[in-house]
Coordinates of C-alpha atoms and ligand atoms in Angstrom, one line a residue:
X13 CA 0.0 0.0 -0.3
X14 CA 1.3 3.3 -1.0
X15 CA 1.0 6.2 1.6
X16 CA -0.1 10.1 -0.2
X17 CA -0.9 13.3 1.9
X18 CA -3.0 15.7 -0.2
X19 CA -4.1 19.3 0.7
X20 CA -7.9 19.2 0.5
X21 CA -11.2 19.5 2.6
X22 CA -13.0 16.2 3.4
X23 CA -16.2 17.8 2.3
X24 CA -14.6 17.7 -1.4
X25 CA -12.4 14.4 -1.5
X26 CA -14.3 11.9 -3.8
X27 CA -13.3 8.4 -2.5
X28 CA -14.8 4.8 -1.2
X29 CA -14.6 5.4 2.4
X30 CA -13.0 8.2 4.8
X31 CA -11.4 7.0 7.9
X32 CA -12.3 9.4 11.2
X33 CA -11.8 9.0 14.7
X34 CA -14.0 9.2 17.9
X35 CA -13.0 8.9 21.4
X36 CA -15.1 7.1 23.9
X37 CA -16.9 9.0 26.6
X38 CA -17.4 12.2 24.3
X39 CA -21.0 13.4 23.9
X40 CA -20.5 15.1 20.3
X41 CA -18.1 14.1 17.4
X42 CA -14.8 16.2 17.5
X43 CA -12.5 17.2 14.9
X44 CA -12.9 16.1 11.4
X45 CA -15.6 13.8 12.8
X46 CA -17.7 17.0 13.7
X47 CA -16.7 18.6 10.5
X48 CA -17.9 15.5 8.2
X49 CA -21.3 15.3 11.0
X50 CA -22.0 18.8 9.9
X51 CA -21.3 18.3 6.2
X52 CA -23.8 15.3 6.3
X53 CA -26.6 16.5 7.8
X54 CA -25.5 15.0 11.6
X55 CA -25.1 11.2 10.6
X56 CA -22.5 10.7 13.1
X57 CA -23.8 12.5 15.7
X58 CA -27.3 10.4 15.2
X59 CA -25.0 7.5 15.5
X60 CA -23.5 8.1 18.9
X61 CA -26.7 10.0 20.5
X62 CA -28.7 7.0 19.6
X63 CA -26.0 4.8 21.5
X64 CA -24.9 2.8 18.1
X65 CA -21.4 4.1 18.3
X66 CA -19.8 4.3 21.7
X67 CA -15.9 5.0 20.3
X68 CA -14.4 2.0 22.4
X69 CA -10.9 1.1 21.0
X70 CA -10.8 -0.8 18.1
X71 CA -14.5 -0.7 17.2
X72 CA -15.8 0.7 14.1
X73 CA -18.9 1.8 12.4
X74 CA -19.6 2.4 8.6
X75 CA -22.3 4.9 7.4
X76 CA -23.0 6.1 3.9
X77 CA -23.0 9.7 3.2
X78 CA -25.7 9.4 0.3
X79 CA -24.6 12.1 -1.8
X80 CA -23.9 14.9 0.7
X81 CA -20.3 14.7 -0.2
X82 CA -18.3 13.3 -2.6
X83 CA -16.7 10.6 -0.5
X84 CA -19.1 7.7 -0.5
X85 CA -18.9 6.2 3.1
X86 CA -17.6 7.3 6.6
X87 CA -15.6 4.8 8.7
X88 CA -15.7 6.0 12.2
X89 CA -13.1 4.4 14.2
X90 CA -13.1 4.4 18.0
X91 CA -10.0 5.8 19.6
X92 CA -11.2 4.4 23.1
X93 CA -10.7 7.2 26.1
X94 CA -9.1 10.8 25.6
X95 CA -7.0 9.8 28.9
X96 CA -5.8 6.7 27.7
X97 CA -5.1 7.4 24.3
X98 CA -1.4 7.4 23.0
X99 CA 0.2 6.5 19.7
X100 CA 0.7 2.4 20.4
X101 CA -3.3 2.8 20.6
X102 CA -3.4 5.1 17.2
X103 CA -1.4 2.1 15.6
X104 CA -3.5 -0.2 16.5
X105 CA -6.8 1.7 15.6
X106 CA -5.4 2.1 11.9
X107 CA -4.5 -1.3 11.5
X108 CA -8.0 -2.7 12.6
X109 CA -9.6 0.1 10.4
X110 CA -7.1 -0.8 7.3
X111 CA -8.2 -4.5 7.8
X112 CA -12.3 -3.5 7.8
X113 CA -11.7 -1.6 4.7
X114 CA -9.7 -4.7 3.1
X115 CA -12.6 -6.7 4.5
X116 CA -15.1 -4.4 2.3
X117 CA -13.2 -5.1 -0.6
X118 CA -12.4 -1.5 -0.7
X119 CA -9.0 -0.8 -2.4
X120 CA -8.5 2.9 -1.7
X121 CA -8.6 4.8 2.1
X122 CA -8.5 8.1 2.5
X123 CA -7.9 8.9 6.1
X124 CA -8.0 12.0 8.2
X125 CA -5.7 12.9 11.4
X126 CA -7.8 15.6 12.7
X127 CA -9.2 13.7 16.2
X128 CA -9.6 17.2 18.1
X129 CA -7.4 18.2 20.3
X130 CA -4.7 15.7 21.7
X131 CA -1.3 16.0 23.2
X132 CA 0.2 14.6 20.2
X133 CA 2.1 16.2 17.5
X134 CA 0.8 16.3 14.4
X135 CA 3.9 14.4 12.8
X136 CA 4.3 11.9 15.1
X137 CA 0.5 11.0 15.0
X138 CA 0.7 10.9 11.1
X139 CA 3.5 8.2 11.3
X140 CA 2.0 5.9 14.0
X141 CA -1.0 5.9 11.9
X142 CA 0.8 4.9 8.4
X143 CA 2.8 2.4 10.4
X144 CA -0.4 1.1 11.9
X145 CA -2.2 0.7 8.8
X146 CA 0.6 -0.8 6.9
X147 CA 2.0 -3.0 9.6
X148 CA -1.9 -4.3 10.3
X149 CA -2.2 -5.2 6.4
X150 CA 0.6 -7.5 6.1
X151 CA 0.0 -11.0 4.7
X152 CA 2.5 -13.5 3.6
X153 CA 1.1 -15.2 0.0
X154 CA 3.7 -16.4 -2.1
X155 CA 3.0 -20.2 -1.4
X156 CA -0.9 -19.4 -1.5
X157 CA -2.4 -20.7 -5.1
X158 CA -5.9 -20.3 -4.4
X159 CA -7.3 -17.0 -5.8
X160 CA -10.1 -16.4 -3.1
X161 CA -6.6 -16.3 -0.4
X162 CA -5.1 -13.1 -2.2
X163 CA -7.3 -11.0 -3.5
X164 CA -8.2 -7.6 -2.0
X165 CA -5.3 -5.5 -1.2
X166 CA -5.7 -2.1 -0.9
X167 CA -3.2 0.0 -3.0
X168 CA -3.5 3.3 -1.7
X169 CA -4.0 5.3 1.7
X170 CA -4.6 9.1 1.2
X171 CA -4.1 11.4 4.0
X172 CA -6.8 14.2 3.8
X173 CA -5.4 17.5 5.1
X174 CA -6.4 20.8 4.5
X175 CA -4.6 22.6 7.6
X176 CA -1.5 24.2 5.6
X177 CA 0.7 24.3 9.0
X178 CA 0.2 20.6 9.2
X179 CA 1.0 19.0 5.5
X180 CA 4.9 19.3 5.7
X181 CA 5.1 17.2 9.1
X182 CA 2.7 14.6 7.7
X183 CA 4.6 14.0 4.6
X184 CA 7.8 13.7 5.9
X185 CA 6.5 11.1 8.6
X186 CA 4.1 9.1 6.3
X187 CA 7.4 8.7 4.2
X188 CA 9.4 7.6 7.1
X189 CA 6.4 5.2 7.9
X190 CA 6.3 3.5 4.6
X191 CA 9.9 3.2 4.5
X192 CA 10.4 1.5 8.1
X193 CA 7.3 -0.4 7.4
X194 CA 8.7 -1.9 4.0
X195 CA 12.0 -2.7 6.2
X196 CA 9.3 -4.8 8.6
X197 CA 7.8 -6.1 5.6
X198 CA 11.2 -7.2 4.2
X199 CA 11.8 -8.9 7.6
X200 CA 8.9 -10.4 7.9
X201 CA 8.6 -12.1 4.2
X202 CA 12.5 -13.4 5.0
X203 CA 11.5 -15.1 8.7
X204 CA 8.0 -16.3 6.7
X205 CA 10.0 -18.0 4.2
X206 CA 9.7 -21.9 5.0
X207 CA 13.1 -23.3 5.6
X208 CA 13.7 -25.6 2.2
X209 CA 13.6 -22.1 0.3
X210 CA 15.8 -20.4 2.9
X211 CA 19.0 -21.7 3.3
X212 CA 21.8 -20.0 4.5
X213 CA 23.0 -19.5 0.7
X214 CA 19.5 -18.4 -0.4
X215 CA 19.5 -16.0 2.9
X216 CA 22.5 -14.8 1.1
X217 CA 21.4 -14.4 -2.3
X218 CA 18.4 -12.1 -0.7
X219 CA 20.7 -10.0 1.6
X220 CA 22.4 -9.5 -2.0
X221 CA 19.3 -8.3 -3.7
X222 CA 18.4 -6.0 -0.9
X223 CA 21.6 -4.6 -0.6
X224 CA 21.8 -3.8 -4.6
X225 CA 18.2 -2.1 -4.4
X226 CA 19.6 -0.1 -1.4
X227 CA 23.3 1.0 -2.7
X228 CA 24.8 -1.7 0.5
X229 CA 27.8 -3.4 0.1
X230 CA 27.7 -6.9 0.2
X231 CA 30.0 -9.6 1.2
X232 CA 29.1 -13.4 1.8
X233 CA 32.1 -15.3 2.9
X234 CA 31.7 -19.2 2.4
X235 CA 33.0 -22.1 4.7
X236 CA 36.6 -22.0 2.9
X237 CA 37.0 -18.2 4.3
X238 CA 35.4 -19.1 7.6
X239 CA 38.1 -21.8 8.1
X240 CA 40.9 -19.4 7.2
X241 CA 39.5 -17.3 10.0
X242 CA 39.3 -19.6 12.3
X243 CA 35.5 -19.7 12.6
X244 CA 35.4 -23.0 14.1
X245 CA 32.2 -22.8 16.7
X246 CA 30.1 -21.2 13.5
X247 CA 31.4 -24.5 11.3
X248 CA 30.8 -26.6 13.8
X249 CA 27.3 -26.0 13.9
X250 CA 27.2 -26.2 10.1
X251 CA 28.8 -29.7 10.2
X252 CA 25.5 -31.3 10.6
X253 CA 23.9 -29.9 7.6
X254 CA 24.3 -30.3 3.9
X255 CA 23.9 -26.5 3.5
X256 CA 26.7 -24.7 3.2
X257 CA 27.2 -21.9 6.1
X258 CA 27.5 -18.2 5.2
X259 CA 28.8 -15.0 7.2
X260 CA 26.8 -12.4 5.3
X261 CA 28.0 -8.3 5.6
X262 CA 26.1 -5.8 4.5
X263 CA 27.8 -2.1 5.1
X264 CA 25.8 1.2 4.7
X265 CA 28.2 4.3 4.7
X266 CA 26.1 7.5 5.3
X267 CA 28.5 8.8 7.9
X268 CA 31.9 10.3 7.4
X269 CA 34.9 8.1 6.4
X270 CA 36.3 6.7 9.2
X271 CA 33.8 7.3 11.6
X272 CA 33.0 4.4 13.7
X273 CA 30.0 2.2 12.7
X274 CA 27.2 1.0 14.5
X275 CA 27.6 -2.7 14.3
X276 CA 24.4 -4.9 14.1
X277 CA 24.8 -8.9 14.7
X278 CA 21.8 -11.2 13.8
X279 CA 21.5 -14.4 14.4
X280 CA 20.8 -16.4 11.1
X281 CA 20.2 -20.1 12.2
X282 CA 17.7 -20.8 8.9
X283 CA 16.5 -24.0 10.8
X284 CA 17.3 -24.9 14.4
X285 CA 16.5 -28.8 15.1
X286 CA 18.7 -28.9 18.3
X287 CA 21.3 -31.0 16.2
X288 CA 22.3 -34.1 18.0
X289 CA 20.5 -32.5 20.8
X290 CA 17.2 -32.8 19.1
X291 CA 14.4 -30.9 19.9
X292 CA 10.7 -32.1 20.7
X293 CA 9.0 -32.6 17.2
X294 CA 6.1 -30.4 18.4
X295 CA 6.4 -26.8 17.0
X296 CA 9.7 -27.8 15.6
X297 CA 8.8 -26.1 12.7
X298 CA 8.6 -22.4 14.2
X299 CA 12.4 -22.8 14.5
X300 CA 12.2 -21.6 10.8
X301 CA 12.0 -18.3 12.8
X302 CA 15.6 -18.9 14.1
X303 CA 16.9 -16.4 11.7
X304 CA 14.6 -13.9 12.7
X305 CA 17.5 -11.6 14.4
X306 CA 19.7 -11.6 11.3
X307 CA 16.5 -10.8 9.3
X308 CA 16.1 -7.8 11.3
X309 CA 19.5 -6.8 11.0
X310 CA 19.4 -7.0 7.2
X311 CA 15.8 -5.0 7.0
X312 CA 17.4 -2.5 9.4
X313 CA 20.1 -1.5 7.6
X314 CA 18.2 -1.2 4.5
X315 CA 16.0 0.9 6.2
X316 CA 18.7 3.2 7.3
X317 CA 20.0 3.5 3.5
X318 CA 16.2 4.5 2.6
X319 CA 16.3 6.9 5.3
X320 CA 19.6 8.4 4.3
X321 CA 20.8 8.3 7.5
X322 CA 23.9 10.2 8.3
X323 CA 26.0 7.4 10.2
X324 CA 27.7 4.1 9.3
X325 CA 26.4 0.9 10.0
X326 CA 27.2 -2.9 9.3
X327 CA 25.1 -5.6 9.6
X328 CA 26.8 -9.1 10.4
X329 CA 24.5 -12.2 10.0
X330 CA 26.3 -15.7 10.7
X331 CA 24.2 -17.9 8.6
X332 CA 23.5 -21.7 9.1
X333 CA 21.1 -24.7 9.6
X334 CA 21.6 -26.7 13.0
X335 CA 20.9 -30.4 12.0
X336 CA 21.9 -33.8 13.2
X337 CA 23.8 -35.1 10.0
X338 CA 26.7 -37.9 10.4
X339 CA 29.4 -35.1 10.5
X340 CA 27.5 -33.2 13.0
X341 CA 28.9 -31.7 16.2
X342 CA 28.2 -33.5 18.9
X343 CA 28.0 -33.0 23.0
X344 CA 31.5 -33.5 24.4
X345 CA 33.1 -32.0 21.6
X346 CA 35.5 -28.8 22.0
X347 CA 35.4 -25.8 19.6
X348 CA 38.1 -23.3 19.1
X349 CA 36.5 -19.9 18.1
X350 CA 38.1 -17.2 16.1
X351 CA 38.6 -15.2 19.3
X352 CA 41.0 -18.3 20.4
X353 CA 38.7 -19.3 23.6
X354 CA 37.8 -22.8 23.7
X355 CA 34.3 -24.2 24.0
X356 CA 33.2 -27.3 25.4
X357 CA 29.5 -28.4 23.8
X358 CA 27.3 -29.4 26.3
X359 CA 24.2 -29.4 24.3
X360 CA 24.1 -28.9 20.3
X361 CA 20.5 -27.0 20.7
X362 CA 22.9 -24.0 22.1
X363 CA 24.1 -23.1 18.7
X364 CA 23.0 -19.5 18.6
X365 CA 25.5 -18.3 21.1
X366 CA 28.0 -20.5 19.1
X367 CA 27.7 -19.0 15.8
X368 CA 27.1 -15.4 17.2
X369 CA 30.7 -15.8 19.2
X370 CA 32.2 -15.7 16.0
X371 CA 30.4 -13.2 14.5
X372 CA 31.1 -11.1 17.3
X373 CA 34.8 -11.7 17.1
X374 CA 34.6 -10.7 13.4
X375 CA 32.4 -7.3 14.2
X376 CA 35.6 -6.4 16.3
X377 CA 37.2 -5.8 12.8
X378 CA 34.9 -2.9 11.9
X379 CA 36.2 -0.6 14.7
X380 CA 32.4 -0.3 16.0
X381 CA 31.4 2.4 18.0
X382 CA 28.6 -0.1 19.3
X383 CA 27.7 -3.4 18.7
X384 CA 24.3 -4.7 18.9
X385 CA 23.3 -8.3 18.3
X386 CA 19.9 -9.7 18.1
X387 CA 18.9 -13.3 18.4
X388 CA 15.9 -15.7 19.2
X389 CA 18.5 -17.0 21.8
X390 CA 16.9 -18.9 24.8
X391 CA 13.7 -20.2 25.6
X392 CA 14.5 -19.1 29.2
X393 CA 13.8 -15.3 27.7
X394 CA 10.2 -16.9 26.9
X395 CA 9.7 -18.0 30.3
X396 CA 10.9 -14.9 32.1
X397 CA 9.4 -12.3 30.0
X398 CA 6.8 -13.8 27.9
X399 CA 6.0 -13.8 24.2
X400 CA 5.6 -9.8 24.1
X401 CA 9.0 -8.6 25.3
X402 CA 12.7 -9.1 24.1
X403 CA 15.3 -9.2 26.9
X404 CA 17.9 -6.5 27.1
X405 CA 21.6 -7.3 28.4
X406 CA 24.6 -5.6 28.1
X407 CA 27.8 -3.7 29.2
X408 CA 26.8 0.0 28.3
X409 CA 24.2 2.4 30.4
X410 CA 24.2 4.8 27.4
X411 CA 23.7 2.5 24.8
X412 CA 20.7 0.3 26.8
X413 CA 19.1 3.9 27.7
X414 CA 18.8 5.0 24.1
X415 CA 17.5 1.2 23.0
X416 CA 14.7 1.5 25.7
X417 CA 13.9 5.2 24.7
X418 CA 13.4 3.4 21.2
X419 CA 11.4 1.0 22.6
X420 CA 9.4 3.3 24.6
X421 CA 9.0 5.3 20.9
X422 CA 7.9 2.4 18.7
X423 CA 6.2 -0.1 21.1
X424 CA 8.9 -2.7 20.6
X425 CA 9.1 -3.7 24.1
X426 CA 12.2 -4.9 25.6
X427 CA 13.1 -5.0 29.4
X428 CA 16.5 -5.7 31.1
X429 CA 17.6 -8.5 32.2
X430 CA 21.0 -8.2 34.9
X431 CA 24.3 -9.6 33.4
X432 CA 24.9 -10.7 36.9
X433 CA 29.0 -11.8 36.8
X434 CA 28.6 -14.3 39.4
X435 CA 26.7 -16.6 36.9
X436 CA 29.9 -16.8 35.0
X437 CA 30.6 -19.9 37.1
X438 CA 28.0 -21.6 35.8
X439 CA 29.6 -21.4 32.2
X440 CA 32.9 -22.9 33.3
X441 CA 34.3 -25.8 31.9
X442 CA 36.4 -28.8 33.4
X443 CA 38.0 -29.6 30.1
X444 CA 37.6 -26.1 27.6
X445 CA 38.0 -22.2 28.9
X446 CA 33.7 -22.4 28.7
X447 CA 31.1 -24.2 28.1
X448 CA 28.2 -23.7 25.8
X449 CA 25.3 -23.8 28.5
X450 CA 24.8 -23.2 32.1
X451 CA 22.1 -24.1 34.2
X452 CA 18.0 -24.3 33.1
X453 CA 17.7 -21.7 35.7
X454 CA 18.7 -18.0 34.6
X455 CA 19.4 -19.7 30.9
X456 CA 18.9 -16.1 29.3
X457 CA 21.9 -14.4 31.6
X458 CA 24.0 -17.2 30.9
X459 CA 23.5 -16.9 27.5
X460 CA 24.4 -13.4 27.4
X461 CA 27.3 -13.8 29.7
X462 CA 28.8 -16.3 27.2
X463 CA 28.6 -13.6 24.2
X464 CA 29.7 -10.8 26.4
X465 CA 33.3 -13.0 26.3
X466 CA 33.4 -12.3 22.6
X467 CA 31.9 -8.7 22.4
X468 CA 35.3 -7.2 23.2
X469 CA 35.7 -3.4 25.2
X470 CA 33.3 -1.8 22.7
X471 CA 29.9 -0.9 24.3
X472 CA 27.6 -3.7 23.5
X473 CA 24.1 -4.8 24.4
X474 CA 22.6 -8.1 23.5
X475 CA 18.7 -8.5 22.5
X476 CA 17.0 -11.9 23.2
X477 CA 14.3 -11.9 21.2
X478 CA 12.8 -15.2 21.2
X479 CA 9.2 -14.4 22.6
X480 CA 8.3 -11.9 20.2
X481 CA 9.6 -13.2 17.0
X482 CA 6.7 -15.6 16.0
X483 CA 3.5 -14.7 17.3
X484 CA 1.1 -17.5 17.5
X485 CA -1.9 -15.0 17.8
X486 CA -2.9 -11.5 16.3
X487 CA -1.8 -8.4 18.0
X488 CA -3.5 -5.1 17.2
X489 CA -1.0 -4.3 14.3
X490 CA 1.0 -7.5 14.0
X491 CA -0.6 -10.2 12.3
X492 CA 0.2 -13.7 13.7
X493 CA 3.3 -15.4 12.5
X494 CA 6.7 -13.2 11.6
X495 CA 6.4 -10.5 13.4
X496 CA 9.8 -8.4 11.9
X497 CA 10.7 -7.9 15.9
X498 CA 13.6 -5.3 16.0
X499 CA 13.5 -3.6 13.0
X500 CA 11.6 -0.6 14.2
X501 CA 13.5 -0.3 17.6
X502 CA 17.1 -0.8 15.4
X503 CA 15.9 2.0 12.9
X504 CA 14.4 4.5 15.5
X505 CA 17.7 3.8 17.5
X506 CA 19.8 4.7 14.2
X507 CA 17.4 7.8 13.5
X508 CA 17.9 9.3 17.0
X509 CA 21.4 8.5 17.0
X510 CA 21.9 10.1 13.4
Ligands
LIG630 N1 16.5 -21.1 19.0 C1 16.3 -21.5 20.3 C2 15.8 -21.0 21.3 C3 14.3 -20.5 21.0 C4 13.8 -21.3 22.1 C5 13.9 -19.6 20.3 C6 12.2 -20.7 21.8 C7 12.5 -19.2 19.9 C8 11.3 -19.8 20.8 C9 18.1 -21.8 20.7 O1 18.7 -22.6 19.7 C10 18.1 -23.0 21.7 O2 17.6 -24.3 21.1 N2 18.4 -22.4 23.0 C11 18.2 -23.9 24.0 C12 19.4 -23.4 24.9 C13 19.5 -24.3 25.8 C14 19.8 -26.0 25.2 C15 20.7 -24.2 26.8 C16 17.0 -23.7 24.8 O3 16.4 -22.5 24.9 O4 16.1 -24.6 25.1
LIG631 ZN1 18.9 -24.3 19.5
LIG632 ZN1 18.5 -21.5 17.8

């Protein structure tokens, strides 16, 4: 769906449907709803007076204008109580309204952002509304062959605005929303693609195509190149698979030459069976999402380029399958990482930290200003924080604060867990420098402590997205399935930094 902005009065705009909002508890319509009510002989007021529409959050009603204005229908969307209204709710409202309009088989929607008086800046509302509508309309259809499963896309959303002082802000923010939502779609598509069509080399090819389009530098190391670098942890995980591993690197140079980049590292396990320490078969299919961190960093660097942010960014994705083949790595094996540290394998299902270990060491080569890694790393994080929150652990207070601010702004929720150094005891090995699992309890923290050994001295934050990467139920503007988590968070972080 394309978002455009037009300077026109709602009274003159010809369209199938006009979307306006109404706060619960308001006795009379406000803002655009009031204006349209006046133009259309009180049809909205009548609906409210009659008790047919209360403005409850995510509800909506359709009324026909019957020729009183060129717009054929008005969709009045409930904004909930004004005291509780915020940008996160606005995203949900626009998502639900857009889904409803799609359900009416209408291919174009016109919207007003004049909700009457609110405490939010018009630009912020434009961005939240546009992102909500776009993100809520996402569907993954490449594998659907039946026409009825694919039909009915809204192709255009027009923001109708006649207050000249707001036009520029709305245009700028609608454009940002479009770019960021495209990046989220890109991450969701990568994660949704079934693992037979999302092998490490295919992921590298897709990253290459994205790089070409966004004018990024692309590089993918094959196993021979990784061997030269001594990436035996990554290669160890890859040994059970017939598919060759890749180390994908994308680079965006929007900042000054020589300015240290922000390096984003994303876990790229294209399928995690657990390896020799095999997982139960129930829900194993969900482990196609074990490259969601990798997808998020690829999509984020694309967004940074499309937004032309004035900074340097590197995205690194170690990509491999984790399978139990005849040559697979085994519990008891000891692997020598690129950093030189040796790791005793206690469980081949704790593979994410192994591939990230070598990727973090590799990241050090870019002289990073900061490293942020994102990974579907531990089931323990889902136990601790549930399906909606990402866990955050890291070594730098300022970096964590900035990520928390980006989290508040985008609604991609993160929660800090402590990197409690005493738990390093739990990953001490009798035979190697460290082992790849601690106890079941505190598993998210020991995984992060493991990664910390490879992050060097540079400010570093680890985000565990095991919970929110793949949703089993719809959220207001995130349809169930691949969520694209992390893209809006990291893009916002980079925008605020740039
Ligand atoms: N990819 C999984 C973690 C995961 C679990 C992601 C659930 C999304 C949803 C990871 O590689 C894994 O298997 N971790 C193990 C670690 C354990 C063996 C120490 C886990 O969490 O059980
Ligand atoms: Zn695993
Ligand atoms: Zn995994």
